[in-house]
Amino acid sequence: METLDTVPDEDFLRLDHQICFSLHAATRAFNGVYREALKELGLTYPQYLVMLVLWEHGELPVKGIGERLRLDSGTLSPLLKRLEAAGYVERRRSPEDERSVTVRPTGAGTALKEKALGVPRRIAAATGLPLEDIRDLRERLDALAVRLDGVDPDALGSCT
Amino acid sequence: METLDTVPDEDFLRLDHQICFSLHAATRAFNGVYREALKELGLTYPQYLVMLVLWEHGELPVKGIGERLRLDSGTLSPLLKRLEAAGYVERRRSPEDERSVTVRPTGAGTALKEKALGVPRRIAAATGLPLEDIRDLRERLDALAVRLDGVDPDALGSCT
DNA sequence: CACGATTCAGTTGTGCACAACTCAATCGCG
DNA sequence: CGCGATTGAGTTGTGCACAACTGAATCGTG
Protein backbone atom coordinates (compact mmCIF):
# COMPACT_ATOMS: atom_id res chain seq x y z
CA MET A 1 0.00 0.00 0.00
CA GLU A 2 1.14 3.52 -0.65
CA THR A 3 1.60 5.59 2.46
CA LEU A 4 3.39 8.80 3.39
CA ASP A 5 6.54 6.80 4.00
CA THR A 6 6.83 5.12 0.62
CA VAL A 7 7.01 8.33 -1.41
CA PRO A 8 10.44 9.88 -1.99
CA ASP A 9 11.18 13.43 -0.80
CA GLU A 10 11.65 14.59 -4.37
CA ASP A 11 8.09 13.74 -5.25
CA PHE A 12 6.84 15.57 -2.23
CA LEU A 13 8.73 18.60 -3.34
CA ARG A 14 7.30 18.64 -6.83
CA LEU A 15 4.87 21.48 -7.13
CA ASP A 16 2.08 19.53 -8.71
CA HIS A 17 1.94 17.10 -5.81
CA GLN A 18 1.22 19.73 -3.27
CA ILE A 19 -2.23 20.36 -2.00
CA CYS A 20 -1.26 23.73 -0.58
CA PHE A 21 -0.66 25.06 -4.06
CA SER A 22 -4.05 23.84 -5.22
CA LEU A 23 -5.66 25.36 -2.20
CA HIS A 24 -3.89 28.63 -2.84
CA ALA A 25 -4.95 28.63 -6.48
CA ALA A 26 -8.55 27.66 -5.72
CA THR A 27 -8.81 30.39 -3.11
CA ARG A 28 -7.56 32.99 -5.53
CA ALA A 29 -9.89 31.72 -8.23
CA PHE A 30 -12.77 32.04 -5.77
CA ASN A 31 -11.67 35.49 -4.78
CA GLY A 32 -11.69 36.52 -8.41
CA VAL A 33 -15.22 35.26 -8.93
CA TYR A 34 -16.42 36.91 -5.74
CA ARG A 35 -14.71 40.16 -6.63
CA GLU A 36 -16.80 40.21 -9.79
CA ALA A 37 -20.04 39.23 -8.07
CA LEU A 38 -19.56 41.72 -5.22
CA LYS A 39 -18.63 44.63 -7.44
CA GLU A 40 -22.22 45.81 -7.60
CA LEU A 41 -22.43 45.77 -3.80
CA GLY A 42 -19.23 47.77 -3.41
CA LEU A 43 -17.80 45.16 -1.06
CA THR A 44 -14.57 43.20 -1.05
CA TYR A 45 -14.78 39.56 -0.19
CA PRO A 46 -13.60 39.89 3.43
CA GLN A 47 -15.98 42.82 3.89
CA TYR A 48 -18.76 40.62 2.56
CA LEU A 49 -17.88 37.94 5.11
CA VAL A 50 -18.15 40.52 7.88
CA MET A 51 -21.53 41.68 6.60
CA LEU A 52 -22.68 38.05 6.49
CA VAL A 53 -22.03 37.50 10.18
CA LEU A 54 -23.63 40.84 11.02
CA TRP A 55 -26.77 40.00 9.01
CA GLU A 56 -26.97 36.75 10.90
CA HIS A 57 -26.37 38.16 14.38
CA GLY A 58 -27.68 41.71 14.17
CA GLU A 59 -24.77 43.13 16.15
CA LEU A 60 -21.49 41.81 17.45
CA PRO A 61 -18.40 43.05 19.24
CA VAL A 62 -15.24 43.16 17.12
CA LYS A 63 -14.01 40.16 19.05
CA GLY A 64 -17.14 38.18 18.15
CA ILE A 65 -16.65 38.88 14.47
CA GLY A 66 -13.02 37.88 14.77
CA GLU A 67 -13.89 34.57 16.39
CA ARG A 68 -16.36 33.66 13.67
CA LEU A 69 -14.03 34.61 10.82
CA ARG A 70 -10.73 33.75 12.54
CA LEU A 71 -9.48 37.26 12.00
CA ASP A 72 -7.68 39.43 14.54
CA SER A 73 -8.14 43.08 15.38
CA GLY A 74 -5.21 44.03 13.20
CA THR A 75 -7.18 42.91 10.19
CA LEU A 76 -10.65 43.88 11.38
CA SER A 77 -10.05 47.38 12.71
CA PRO A 78 -9.15 48.99 9.37
CA LEU A 79 -11.68 46.82 7.50
CA LEU A 80 -14.49 47.93 9.82
CA LYS A 81 -13.38 51.51 9.50
CA ARG A 82 -13.81 51.21 5.74
CA LEU A 83 -17.23 49.61 6.15
CA GLU A 84 -18.16 52.47 8.46
CA ALA A 85 -16.90 55.04 5.95
CA ALA A 86 -19.04 53.32 3.29
CA GLY A 87 -22.04 53.75 5.58
CA TYR A 88 -22.76 50.06 6.05
CA VAL A 89 -21.95 49.67 9.75
CA GLU A 90 -21.88 51.65 12.98
CA ARG A 91 -19.27 51.22 15.71
CA ARG A 92 -19.94 52.13 19.32
CA ARG A 93 -18.01 51.47 22.47
CA SER A 94 -20.03 49.16 24.63
CA PRO A 95 -21.48 50.86 27.75
CA GLU A 96 -21.03 47.71 29.87
CA ASP A 97 -17.41 47.19 28.88
CA GLU A 98 -15.58 50.22 27.62
CA ARG A 99 -12.86 48.03 26.10
CA SER A 100 -15.31 46.45 23.69
CA VAL A 101 -16.66 47.99 20.49
CA THR A 102 -20.06 46.89 19.21
CA VAL A 103 -20.56 46.76 15.46
CA ARG A 104 -23.97 46.74 13.83
CA PRO A 105 -25.30 47.24 10.33
CA THR A 106 -26.85 50.60 9.50
CA GLY A 107 -30.05 50.88 7.48
CA ALA A 108 -28.00 50.87 4.31
CA GLY A 109 -26.06 47.88 5.59
CA THR A 110 -29.24 45.94 6.28
CA ALA A 111 -30.71 46.94 2.92
CA LEU A 112 -27.60 45.54 1.28
CA LYS A 113 -28.65 42.07 2.35
CA GLU A 114 -31.43 42.01 -0.23
CA LYS A 115 -28.96 42.68 -3.01
CA ALA A 116 -26.62 40.04 -1.59
CA LEU A 117 -29.19 37.28 -1.49
CA GLY A 118 -28.45 36.06 -4.99
CA VAL A 119 -24.67 36.13 -4.70
CA PRO A 120 -23.85 32.77 -3.13
CA ARG A 121 -26.29 31.01 -5.41
CA ARG A 122 -24.58 32.44 -8.45
CA ILE A 123 -21.21 31.45 -7.04
CA ALA A 124 -22.42 27.92 -6.38
CA ALA A 125 -23.73 27.77 -9.93
CA ALA A 126 -20.37 29.01 -11.23
CA THR A 127 -18.58 26.10 -9.56
CA GLY A 128 -20.71 23.75 -11.65
CA LEU A 129 -20.81 21.31 -8.75
CA PRO A 130 -23.93 19.65 -7.34
CA LEU A 131 -24.85 20.83 -3.88
CA GLU A 132 -23.85 17.53 -2.37
CA ASP A 133 -20.28 17.79 -3.67
CA ILE A 134 -19.99 21.36 -2.47
CA ARG A 135 -21.01 20.28 1.00
CA ASP A 136 -18.64 17.36 0.98
CA LEU A 137 -15.74 19.54 -0.08
CA ARG A 138 -16.65 22.10 2.54
CA GLU A 139 -16.65 19.47 5.27
CA ARG A 140 -13.25 18.18 4.24
CA LEU A 141 -11.82 21.65 4.23
CA ASP A 142 -13.26 22.42 7.64
CA ALA A 143 -11.83 19.20 9.05
CA LEU A 144 -8.47 20.09 7.52
CA ALA A 145 -8.51 23.60 8.98
CA VAL A 146 -9.33 22.26 12.44
CA ARG A 147 -6.45 19.80 12.23
CA LEU A 148 -3.99 22.39 10.99
CA ASP A 149 -5.02 24.93 13.61
CA GLY A 150 -4.28 22.36 16.27
CA VAL A 151 -0.81 21.44 15.03
CA ASP A 152 1.98 21.72 17.54
CA PRO A 153 4.41 24.33 16.15
CA ASP A 154 7.39 22.39 17.48
CA ALA A 155 6.43 19.42 15.32
CA LEU A 156 7.09 21.53 12.24
CA GLY A 157 10.60 22.66 13.00
CA SER A 158 13.61 20.82 11.65
CA CYS A 159 13.50 17.03 11.57
CA THR A 160 15.00 16.41 14.98
CA MET B 1 -33.71 15.23 -4.78
CA GLU B 2 -31.99 18.28 -3.38
CA THR B 3 -30.56 20.59 -6.02
CA LEU B 4 -29.38 24.18 -6.17
CA ASP B 5 -32.95 25.23 -6.91
CA THR B 6 -34.65 23.72 -3.89
CA VAL B 7 -32.63 25.59 -1.29
CA PRO B 8 -33.88 29.02 -0.17
CA ASP B 9 -31.72 32.12 -0.61
CA GLU B 10 -31.50 32.57 3.14
CA ASP B 11 -29.76 29.24 3.57
CA PHE B 12 -27.32 30.11 0.86
CA LEU B 13 -26.51 33.30 2.66
CA ARG B 14 -25.80 31.64 5.99
CA LEU B 15 -22.10 31.70 6.60
CA ASP B 16 -21.77 28.09 7.58
CA HIS B 17 -23.19 26.91 4.29
CA GLN B 18 -20.59 28.59 2.22
CA ILE B 19 -17.64 26.77 0.80
CA CYS B 20 -15.78 29.97 0.12
CA PHE B 21 -15.48 30.62 3.83
CA SER B 22 -14.15 27.13 4.47
CA LEU B 23 -11.70 27.54 1.65
CA HIS B 24 -10.57 30.87 3.03
CA ALA B 25 -10.16 29.42 6.50
CA ALA B 26 -8.35 26.31 5.28
CA THR B 27 -5.97 28.41 3.21
CA ARG B 28 -5.14 30.60 6.15
CA ALA B 29 -4.68 27.57 8.38
CA PHE B 30 -2.27 26.14 5.81
CA ASN B 31 -0.44 29.41 5.55
CA GLY B 32 0.01 29.40 9.31
CA VAL B 33 1.47 25.91 9.29
CA TYR B 34 3.77 26.73 6.39
CA ARG B 35 4.88 29.94 7.99
CA GLU B 36 6.06 27.89 10.92
CA ALA B 37 7.72 25.20 8.79
CA LEU B 38 9.42 27.73 6.52
CA LYS B 39 10.71 29.92 9.32
CA GLU B 40 14.02 28.07 9.40
CA LEU B 41 14.44 28.61 5.65
CA GLY B 42 13.73 32.31 5.91
CA LEU B 43 11.04 32.07 3.23
CA THR B 44 7.43 33.11 3.12
CA TYR B 45 4.98 30.70 1.57
CA PRO B 46 4.73 32.47 -1.81
CA GLN B 47 8.51 32.76 -1.91
CA TYR B 48 8.71 29.03 -1.25
CA LEU B 49 6.38 28.38 -4.18
CA VAL B 50 8.67 30.42 -6.43
CA MET B 51 11.72 28.49 -5.23
CA LEU B 52 9.86 25.24 -5.89
CA VAL B 53 9.32 26.04 -9.56
CA LEU B 54 12.90 27.24 -9.88
CA TRP B 55 14.26 24.05 -8.34
CA GLU B 56 12.20 22.11 -10.81
CA HIS B 57 13.09 24.12 -13.91
CA GLY B 58 16.53 25.49 -13.17
CA GLU B 59 15.74 28.89 -14.58
CA LEU B 60 12.66 30.66 -15.84
CA PRO B 61 11.60 34.05 -17.10
CA VAL B 62 9.37 36.03 -14.75
CA LYS B 63 6.50 35.31 -17.09
CA GLY B 64 7.11 31.55 -16.84
CA ILE B 65 6.99 31.67 -13.05
CA GLY B 66 3.81 33.70 -13.25
CA GLU B 67 2.13 31.19 -15.52
CA ARG B 68 2.92 28.30 -13.24
CA LEU B 69 1.81 30.07 -10.08
CA ARG B 70 -0.92 32.23 -11.62
CA LEU B 71 0.73 35.36 -10.35
CA ASP B 72 1.29 38.58 -12.28
CA SER B 73 4.33 40.81 -12.44
CA GLY B 74 2.84 43.16 -9.88
CA THR B 75 3.11 40.40 -7.30
CA LEU B 76 6.27 38.74 -8.59
CA SER B 77 8.51 41.75 -9.17
CA PRO B 78 8.79 42.82 -5.53
CA LEU B 79 8.79 39.21 -4.34
CA LEU B 80 11.71 38.35 -6.64
CA LYS B 81 13.52 41.46 -5.55
CA ARG B 82 13.28 40.24 -1.96
CA LEU B 83 14.50 36.77 -2.95
CA GLU B 84 17.40 38.42 -4.74
CA ALA B 85 18.20 40.57 -1.72
CA ALA B 86 18.19 37.39 0.39
CA GLY B 87 20.74 35.93 -2.03
CA TYR B 88 18.59 33.05 -3.23
CA VAL B 89 18.05 34.07 -6.85
CA GLU B 90 19.71 36.03 -9.64
CA ARG B 91 17.85 38.16 -12.18
CA ARG B 92 19.26 38.95 -15.60
CA ARG B 93 17.70 40.52 -18.64
CA SER B 94 17.58 37.94 -21.38
CA PRO B 95 20.06 38.57 -24.23
CA GLU B 96 17.61 37.27 -26.86
CA ASP B 97 14.71 39.38 -25.66
CA GLU B 98 15.58 42.45 -23.69
CA ARG B 99 12.03 42.70 -22.37
CA SER B 100 12.33 39.40 -20.56
CA VAL B 101 14.11 38.81 -17.24
CA THR B 102 15.52 35.37 -16.48
CA VAL B 103 15.46 34.23 -12.87
CA ARG B 104 17.62 31.44 -11.57
CA PRO B 105 18.61 30.14 -8.15
CA THR B 106 22.06 31.08 -6.85
CA GLY B 107 24.26 28.57 -5.09
CA ALA B 108 22.61 29.47 -1.80
CA GLY B 109 19.20 29.13 -3.46
CA THR B 110 20.04 25.66 -4.75
CA ALA B 111 21.49 24.65 -1.39
CA LEU B 112 18.22 25.65 0.21
CA LYS B 113 16.51 22.80 -1.57
CA GLU B 114 18.17 20.27 0.72
CA LYS B 115 16.74 21.99 3.76
CA ALA B 116 13.34 22.19 2.08
CA LEU B 117 13.09 18.52 1.25
CA GLY B 118 11.44 17.61 4.51
CA VAL B 119 8.90 20.44 4.55
CA PRO B 120 6.04 19.09 2.45
CA ARG B 121 6.24 15.73 4.16
CA ARG B 122 5.88 17.37 7.55
CA ILE B 123 2.97 19.40 6.26
CA ALA B 124 1.30 16.30 4.85
CA ALA B 125 1.80 14.58 8.19
CA ALA B 126 0.28 17.60 9.97
CA THR B 127 -2.91 17.27 7.94
CA GLY B 128 -3.34 13.81 9.38
CA LEU B 129 -4.76 12.64 6.08
CA PRO B 130 -3.72 9.56 4.12
CA LEU B 131 -1.95 10.34 0.87
CA GLU B 132 -4.91 9.16 -1.14
CA ASP B 133 -7.26 11.65 0.46
CA ILE B 134 -4.78 14.46 0.00
CA ARG B 135 -4.58 13.67 -3.69
CA ASP B 136 -8.32 13.44 -4.03
CA LEU B 137 -8.82 16.79 -2.34
CA ARG B 138 -6.14 18.34 -4.51
CA GLU B 139 -7.82 17.10 -7.66
CA ARG B 140 -11.16 18.49 -6.62
CA LEU B 141 -9.63 21.84 -5.83
CA ASP B 142 -7.81 21.95 -9.16
CA ALA B 143 -10.99 21.13 -11.03
CA LEU B 144 -12.78 23.84 -9.09
CA ALA B 145 -10.11 26.42 -9.86
CA VAL B 146 -10.22 25.58 -13.55
CA ARG B 147 -13.98 25.99 -13.60
CA LEU B 148 -13.90 29.26 -11.70
CA ASP B 149 -11.14 30.69 -13.87
CA GLY B 150 -13.30 30.00 -16.91
CA VAL B 151 -16.42 31.69 -15.57
CA ASP B 152 -17.92 34.37 -17.75
CA PRO B 153 -17.80 37.59 -15.67
CA ASP B 154 -21.14 38.70 -17.10
CA ALA B 155 -22.82 35.63 -15.63
CA LEU B 156 -22.00 36.94 -12.17
CA GLY B 157 -23.53 40.37 -12.40
CA SER B 158 -27.04 41.07 -11.16
CA CYS B 159 -29.67 38.44 -11.81
CA THR B 160 -30.90 39.79 -15.10
C1' DC C 1 -9.41 48.16 48.31
C1' DA C 2 -4.97 47.59 45.58
C1' DC C 3 -2.26 46.02 42.14
C1' DG C 4 -0.52 42.81 38.80
C1' DA C 5 -2.48 40.00 35.03
C1' DT C 6 -5.54 39.76 31.40
C1' DT C 7 -8.61 41.40 27.77
C1' DC C 8 -9.90 44.24 23.93
C1' DA C 9 -9.36 47.45 20.17
C1' DG C 10 -6.27 49.79 17.68
C1' DT C 11 -1.55 50.95 15.42
C1' DT C 12 2.65 49.90 12.91
C1' DG C 13 5.35 47.41 9.79
C1' DT C 14 6.02 43.62 6.40
C1' DG C 15 4.49 40.95 2.73
C1' DC C 16 1.06 39.18 -0.72
C1' DA C 17 -2.83 39.93 -4.43
C1' DC C 18 -4.45 42.51 -7.94
C1' DA C 19 -6.00 46.46 -10.89
C1' DA C 20 -4.37 50.07 -13.58
C1' DC C 21 -0.78 52.07 -15.38
C1' DT C 22 4.15 53.18 -17.63
C1' DC C 23 7.83 52.25 -20.69
C1' DA C 24 10.88 49.88 -23.50
C1' DA C 25 11.50 45.98 -26.69
C1' DT C 26 9.59 43.28 -30.11
C1' DC C 27 6.36 41.81 -33.56
C1' DG C 28 3.72 42.00 -37.72
C1' DC C 29 1.34 43.96 -41.41
C1' DG C 30 1.17 47.07 -45.17
C1' DC D 1 11.41 49.44 -44.09
C1' DG D 2 8.02 51.98 -40.96
C1' DC D 3 4.76 52.27 -37.58
C1' DG D 4 0.93 50.82 -34.75
C1' DA D 5 -0.15 46.82 -31.76
C1' DT D 6 1.43 43.70 -28.53
C1' DT D 7 4.36 41.84 -24.95
C1' DG D 8 7.13 41.78 -20.65
C1' DA D 9 8.67 43.75 -16.44
C1' DG D 10 8.08 47.08 -13.30
C1' DT D 11 5.51 50.81 -10.42
C1' DT D 12 1.69 52.69 -7.79
C1' DG D 13 -2.21 52.41 -4.98
C1' DT D 14 -5.68 49.76 -2.34
C1' DG D 15 -6.92 46.16 0.59
C1' DC D 16 -6.14 41.87 3.36
C1' DA D 17 -3.25 38.81 6.80
C1' DC D 18 -0.58 38.68 10.59
C1' DA D 19 3.11 39.61 14.10
C1' DA D 20 4.39 42.67 17.58
C1' DC D 21 3.20 46.22 20.06
C1' DT D 22 0.43 50.14 22.78
C1' DG D 23 -2.84 51.71 25.99
C1' DA D 24 -7.00 51.70 28.35
C1' DA D 25 -10.53 48.98 30.88
C1' DT D 26 -11.52 45.15 33.57
C1' DC D 27 -10.66 41.14 36.42
C1' DG D 28 -8.88 38.43 40.23
C1' DT D 29 -6.50 37.55 44.23
C1' DG D 30 -4.61 38.88 48.33
PDB file of N, CA and C (backbone and C1' of nucleotides) in Angstrom, chain A residues 44 46-47 71-72 74-75 79 82 96-99, chain D residues 14-21 23-27:
ATOM      1  N   THR A  44     -15.592  44.211  -0.768  1.00  0.00           N
ATOM      2  CA  THR A  44     -14.573  43.205  -1.047  1.00  0.00           C
ATOM      3  C   THR A  44     -15.058  41.904  -0.418  1.00  0.00           C
ATOM      4  N   PRO A  46     -13.616  39.909   1.966  1.00  0.00           N
ATOM      5  CA  PRO A  46     -13.601  39.894   3.433  1.00  0.00           C
ATOM      6  C   PRO A  46     -14.662  40.818   4.043  1.00  0.00           C
ATOM      7  N   GLN A  47     -14.924  41.933   3.393  1.00  0.00           N
ATOM      8  CA  GLN A  47     -15.984  42.823   3.885  1.00  0.00           C
ATOM      9  C   GLN A  47     -17.335  42.134   3.808  1.00  0.00           C
ATOM     10  N   LEU A  71     -10.289  36.096  12.357  1.00  0.00           N
ATOM     11  CA  LEU A  71      -9.480  37.264  12.000  1.00  0.00           C
ATOM     12  C   LEU A  71      -9.181  38.043  13.274  1.00  0.00           C
ATOM     13  N   ASP A  72      -8.018  38.672  13.331  1.00  0.00           N
ATOM     14  CA  ASP A  72      -7.684  39.429  14.536  1.00  0.00           C
ATOM     15  C   ASP A  72      -7.969  40.916  14.341  1.00  0.00           C
ATOM     16  N   GLY A  74      -6.089  43.367  14.166  1.00  0.00           N
ATOM     17  CA  GLY A  74      -5.207  44.031  13.202  1.00  0.00           C
ATOM     18  C   GLY A  74      -5.774  44.015  11.797  1.00  0.00           C
ATOM     19  N   THR A  75      -6.518  42.988  11.492  1.00  0.00           N
ATOM     20  CA  THR A  75      -7.180  42.908  10.186  1.00  0.00           C
ATOM     21  C   THR A  75      -8.538  43.605  10.230  1.00  0.00           C
ATOM     22  N   LEU A  79     -10.590  47.286   8.362  1.00  0.00           N
ATOM     23  CA  LEU A  79     -11.684  46.822   7.504  1.00  0.00           C
ATOM     24  C   LEU A  79     -13.008  47.414   7.981  1.00  0.00           C
ATOM     25  N   ARG A  82     -13.401  50.996   7.131  1.00  0.00           N
ATOM     26  CA  ARG A  82     -13.812  51.215   5.738  1.00  0.00           C
ATOM     27  C   ARG A  82     -15.302  50.945   5.562  1.00  0.00           C
ATOM     28  N   GLU A  96     -21.349  48.647  28.773  1.00  0.00           N
ATOM     29  CA  GLU A  96     -21.027  47.711  29.866  1.00  0.00           C
ATOM     30  C   GLU A  96     -19.527  47.479  30.000  1.00  0.00           C
ATOM     31  N   ASP A  97     -18.856  47.428  28.852  1.00  0.00           N
ATOM     32  CA  ASP A  97     -17.415  47.192  28.878  1.00  0.00           C
ATOM     33  C   ASP A  97     -16.751  48.150  27.904  1.00  0.00           C
ATOM     34  N   GLU A  98     -16.143  49.157  28.452  1.00  0.00           N
ATOM     35  CA  GLU A  98     -15.579  50.222  27.621  1.00  0.00           C
ATOM     36  C   GLU A  98     -14.431  49.740  26.733  1.00  0.00           C
ATOM     37  N   ARG A  99     -13.919  48.546  26.988  1.00  0.00           N
ATOM     38  CA  ARG A  99     -12.858  48.030  26.104  1.00  0.00           C
ATOM     39  C   ARG A  99     -13.435  47.553  24.786  1.00  0.00           C
TER      40      ARG A  99
ATOM     41  P    DT D  14      -4.711  54.835  -2.727  1.00  0.00           P
ATOM     42  O5'  DT D  14      -5.490  53.459  -2.494  1.00  0.00           O
ATOM     43  C5'  DT D  14      -6.420  52.998  -3.473  1.00  0.00           C
ATOM     44  C4'  DT D  14      -6.859  51.601  -3.117  1.00  0.00           C
ATOM     45  C3'  DT D  14      -7.208  51.435  -1.630  1.00  0.00           C
ATOM     46  O3'  DT D  14      -8.478  50.846  -1.512  1.00  0.00           O
ATOM     47  C1'  DT D  14      -5.681  49.757  -2.339  1.00  0.00           C
ATOM     48  P    DG D  15      -9.211  50.826  -0.069  1.00  0.00           P
ATOM     49  O5'  DG D  15      -9.075  49.294   0.323  1.00  0.00           O
ATOM     50  C5'  DG D  15      -9.484  48.297  -0.586  1.00  0.00           C
ATOM     51  C4'  DG D  15      -8.972  46.950  -0.132  1.00  0.00           C
ATOM     52  C3'  DG D  15      -9.071  46.714   1.385  1.00  0.00           C
ATOM     53  O3'  DG D  15      -9.746  45.502   1.625  1.00  0.00           O
ATOM     54  C1'  DG D  15      -6.923  46.156   0.594  1.00  0.00           C
ATOM     55  P    DC D  16     -10.126  45.048   3.087  1.00  0.00           P
ATOM     56  O5'  DC D  16      -9.232  43.741   3.270  1.00  0.00           O
ATOM     57  C5'  DC D  16      -9.411  42.665   2.365  1.00  0.00           C
ATOM     58  C4'  DC D  16      -8.335  41.628   2.584  1.00  0.00           C
ATOM     59  C3'  DC D  16      -8.269  41.060   3.989  1.00  0.00           C
ATOM     60  O3'  DC D  16      -8.151  39.656   3.895  1.00  0.00           O
ATOM     61  C1'  DC D  16      -6.138  41.872   3.364  1.00  0.00           C
ATOM     62  P    DA D  17      -8.204  38.739   5.185  1.00  0.00           P
ATOM     63  O5'  DA D  17      -6.675  38.538   5.591  1.00  0.00           O
ATOM     64  C5'  DA D  17      -5.903  37.604   4.864  1.00  0.00           C
ATOM     65  C4'  DA D  17      -4.619  37.332   5.610  1.00  0.00           C
ATOM     66  C3'  DA D  17      -4.796  37.041   7.103  1.00  0.00           C
ATOM     67  O3'  DA D  17      -4.048  35.884   7.415  1.00  0.00           O
ATOM     68  C1'  DA D  17      -3.245  38.813   6.800  1.00  0.00           C
ATOM     69  P    DC D  18      -4.148  35.194   8.845  1.00  0.00           P
ATOM     70  O5'  DC D  18      -2.909  35.826   9.614  1.00  0.00           O
ATOM     71  C5'  DC D  18      -1.618  35.633   9.096  1.00  0.00           C
ATOM     72  C4'  DC D  18      -0.638  36.513   9.834  1.00  0.00           C
ATOM     73  C3'  DC D  18      -0.809  36.504  11.364  1.00  0.00           C
ATOM     74  O3'  DC D  18       0.458  36.331  11.931  1.00  0.00           O
ATOM     75  C1'  DC D  18      -0.584  38.677  10.587  1.00  0.00           C
ATOM     76  P    DA D  19       0.592  35.521  13.313  1.00  0.00           P
ATOM     77  O5'  DA D  19       1.978  36.054  13.887  1.00  0.00           O
ATOM     78  C5'  DA D  19       3.049  36.275  12.993  1.00  0.00           C
ATOM     79  C4'  DA D  19       3.864  37.482  13.438  1.00  0.00           C
ATOM     80  C3'  DA D  19       4.030  37.584  14.948  1.00  0.00           C
ATOM     81  O3'  DA D  19       5.386  37.897  15.252  1.00  0.00           O
ATOM     82  C1'  DA D  19       3.114  39.608  14.100  1.00  0.00           C
ATOM     83  P    DA D  20       5.908  37.732  16.741  1.00  0.00           P
ATOM     84  O5'  DA D  20       6.043  39.237  17.249  1.00  0.00           O
ATOM     85  C5'  DA D  20       6.615  40.210  16.367  1.00  0.00           C
ATOM     86  C4'  DA D  20       6.354  41.587  16.925  1.00  0.00           C
ATOM     87  C3'  DA D  20       6.334  41.641  18.464  1.00  0.00           C
ATOM     88  O3'  DA D  20       7.170  42.688  18.912  1.00  0.00           O
ATOM     89  C1'  DA D  20       4.394  42.672  17.576  1.00  0.00           C
ATOM     90  P    DC D  21       7.438  42.884  20.496  1.00  0.00           P
ATOM     91  O5'  DC D  21       6.550  44.162  20.865  1.00  0.00           O
ATOM     92  C5'  DC D  21       6.718  45.336  20.066  1.00  0.00           C
ATOM     93  C4'  DC D  21       5.489  46.208  20.142  1.00  0.00           C
ATOM     94  C3'  DC D  21       5.059  46.616  21.547  1.00  0.00           C
ATOM     95  O3'  DC D  21       5.618  47.893  21.871  1.00  0.00           O
ATOM     96  C1'  DC D  21       3.204  46.216  20.060  1.00  0.00           C
ATOM     97  P    DG D  23       1.765  53.714  24.909  1.00  0.00           P
ATOM     98  O5'  DG D  23       0.229  53.622  25.316  1.00  0.00           O
ATOM     99  C5'  DG D  23      -0.765  53.966  24.362  1.00  0.00           C
ATOM    100  C4'  DG D  23      -2.127  53.674  24.953  1.00  0.00           C
ATOM    101  C3'  DG D  23      -2.219  53.908  26.468  1.00  0.00           C
ATOM    102  O3'  DG D  23      -3.491  54.446  26.759  1.00  0.00           O
ATOM    103  C1'  DG D  23      -2.835  51.714  25.994  1.00  0.00           C
ATOM    104  P    DA D  24      -3.747  55.260  28.123  1.00  0.00           P
ATOM    105  O5'  DA D  24      -5.294  55.058  28.371  1.00  0.00           O
ATOM    106  C5'  DA D  24      -6.181  54.971  27.264  1.00  0.00           C
ATOM    107  C4'  DA D  24      -7.182  53.864  27.503  1.00  0.00           C
ATOM    108  C3'  DA D  24      -7.785  53.867  28.921  1.00  0.00           C
ATOM    109  O3'  DA D  24      -9.190  53.821  28.814  1.00  0.00           O
ATOM    110  C1'  DA D  24      -7.001  51.703  28.348  1.00  0.00           C
ATOM    111  P    DA D  25     -10.126  54.033  30.102  1.00  0.00           P
ATOM    112  O5'  DA D  25     -10.723  52.575  30.352  1.00  0.00           O
ATOM    113  C5'  DA D  25     -11.494  51.982  29.321  1.00  0.00           C
ATOM    114  C4'  DA D  25     -11.802  50.552  29.698  1.00  0.00           C
ATOM    115  C3'  DA D  25     -12.455  50.378  31.072  1.00  0.00           C
ATOM    116  O3'  DA D  25     -13.601  49.565  30.895  1.00  0.00           O
ATOM    117  C1'  DA D  25     -10.532  48.981  30.882  1.00  0.00           C
ATOM    118  P    DT D  26     -14.554  49.266  32.100  1.00  0.00           P
ATOM    119  O5'  DT D  26     -14.066  47.824  32.561  1.00  0.00           O
ATOM    120  C5'  DT D  26     -13.997  46.781  31.589  1.00  0.00           C
ATOM    121  C4'  DT D  26     -13.312  45.579  32.203  1.00  0.00           C
ATOM    122  C3'  DT D  26     -13.882  45.139  33.546  1.00  0.00           C
ATOM    123  O3'  DT D  26     -14.351  43.803  33.385  1.00  0.00           O
ATOM    124  C1'  DT D  26     -11.518  45.150  33.572  1.00  0.00           C
ATOM    125  P    DC D  27     -15.133  43.083  34.573  1.00  0.00           P
ATOM    126  O5'  DC D  27     -14.024  42.062  35.071  1.00  0.00           O
ATOM    127  C5'  DC D  27     -13.288  41.342  34.100  1.00  0.00           C
ATOM    128  C4'  DC D  27     -12.196  40.520  34.768  1.00  0.00           C
ATOM    129  C3'  DC D  27     -12.624  39.846  36.070  1.00  0.00           C
ATOM    130  O3'  DC D  27     -12.208  38.498  36.020  1.00  0.00           O
ATOM    131  C1'  DC D  27     -10.663  41.142  36.418  1.00  0.00           C
TER     132       DC D  27
END
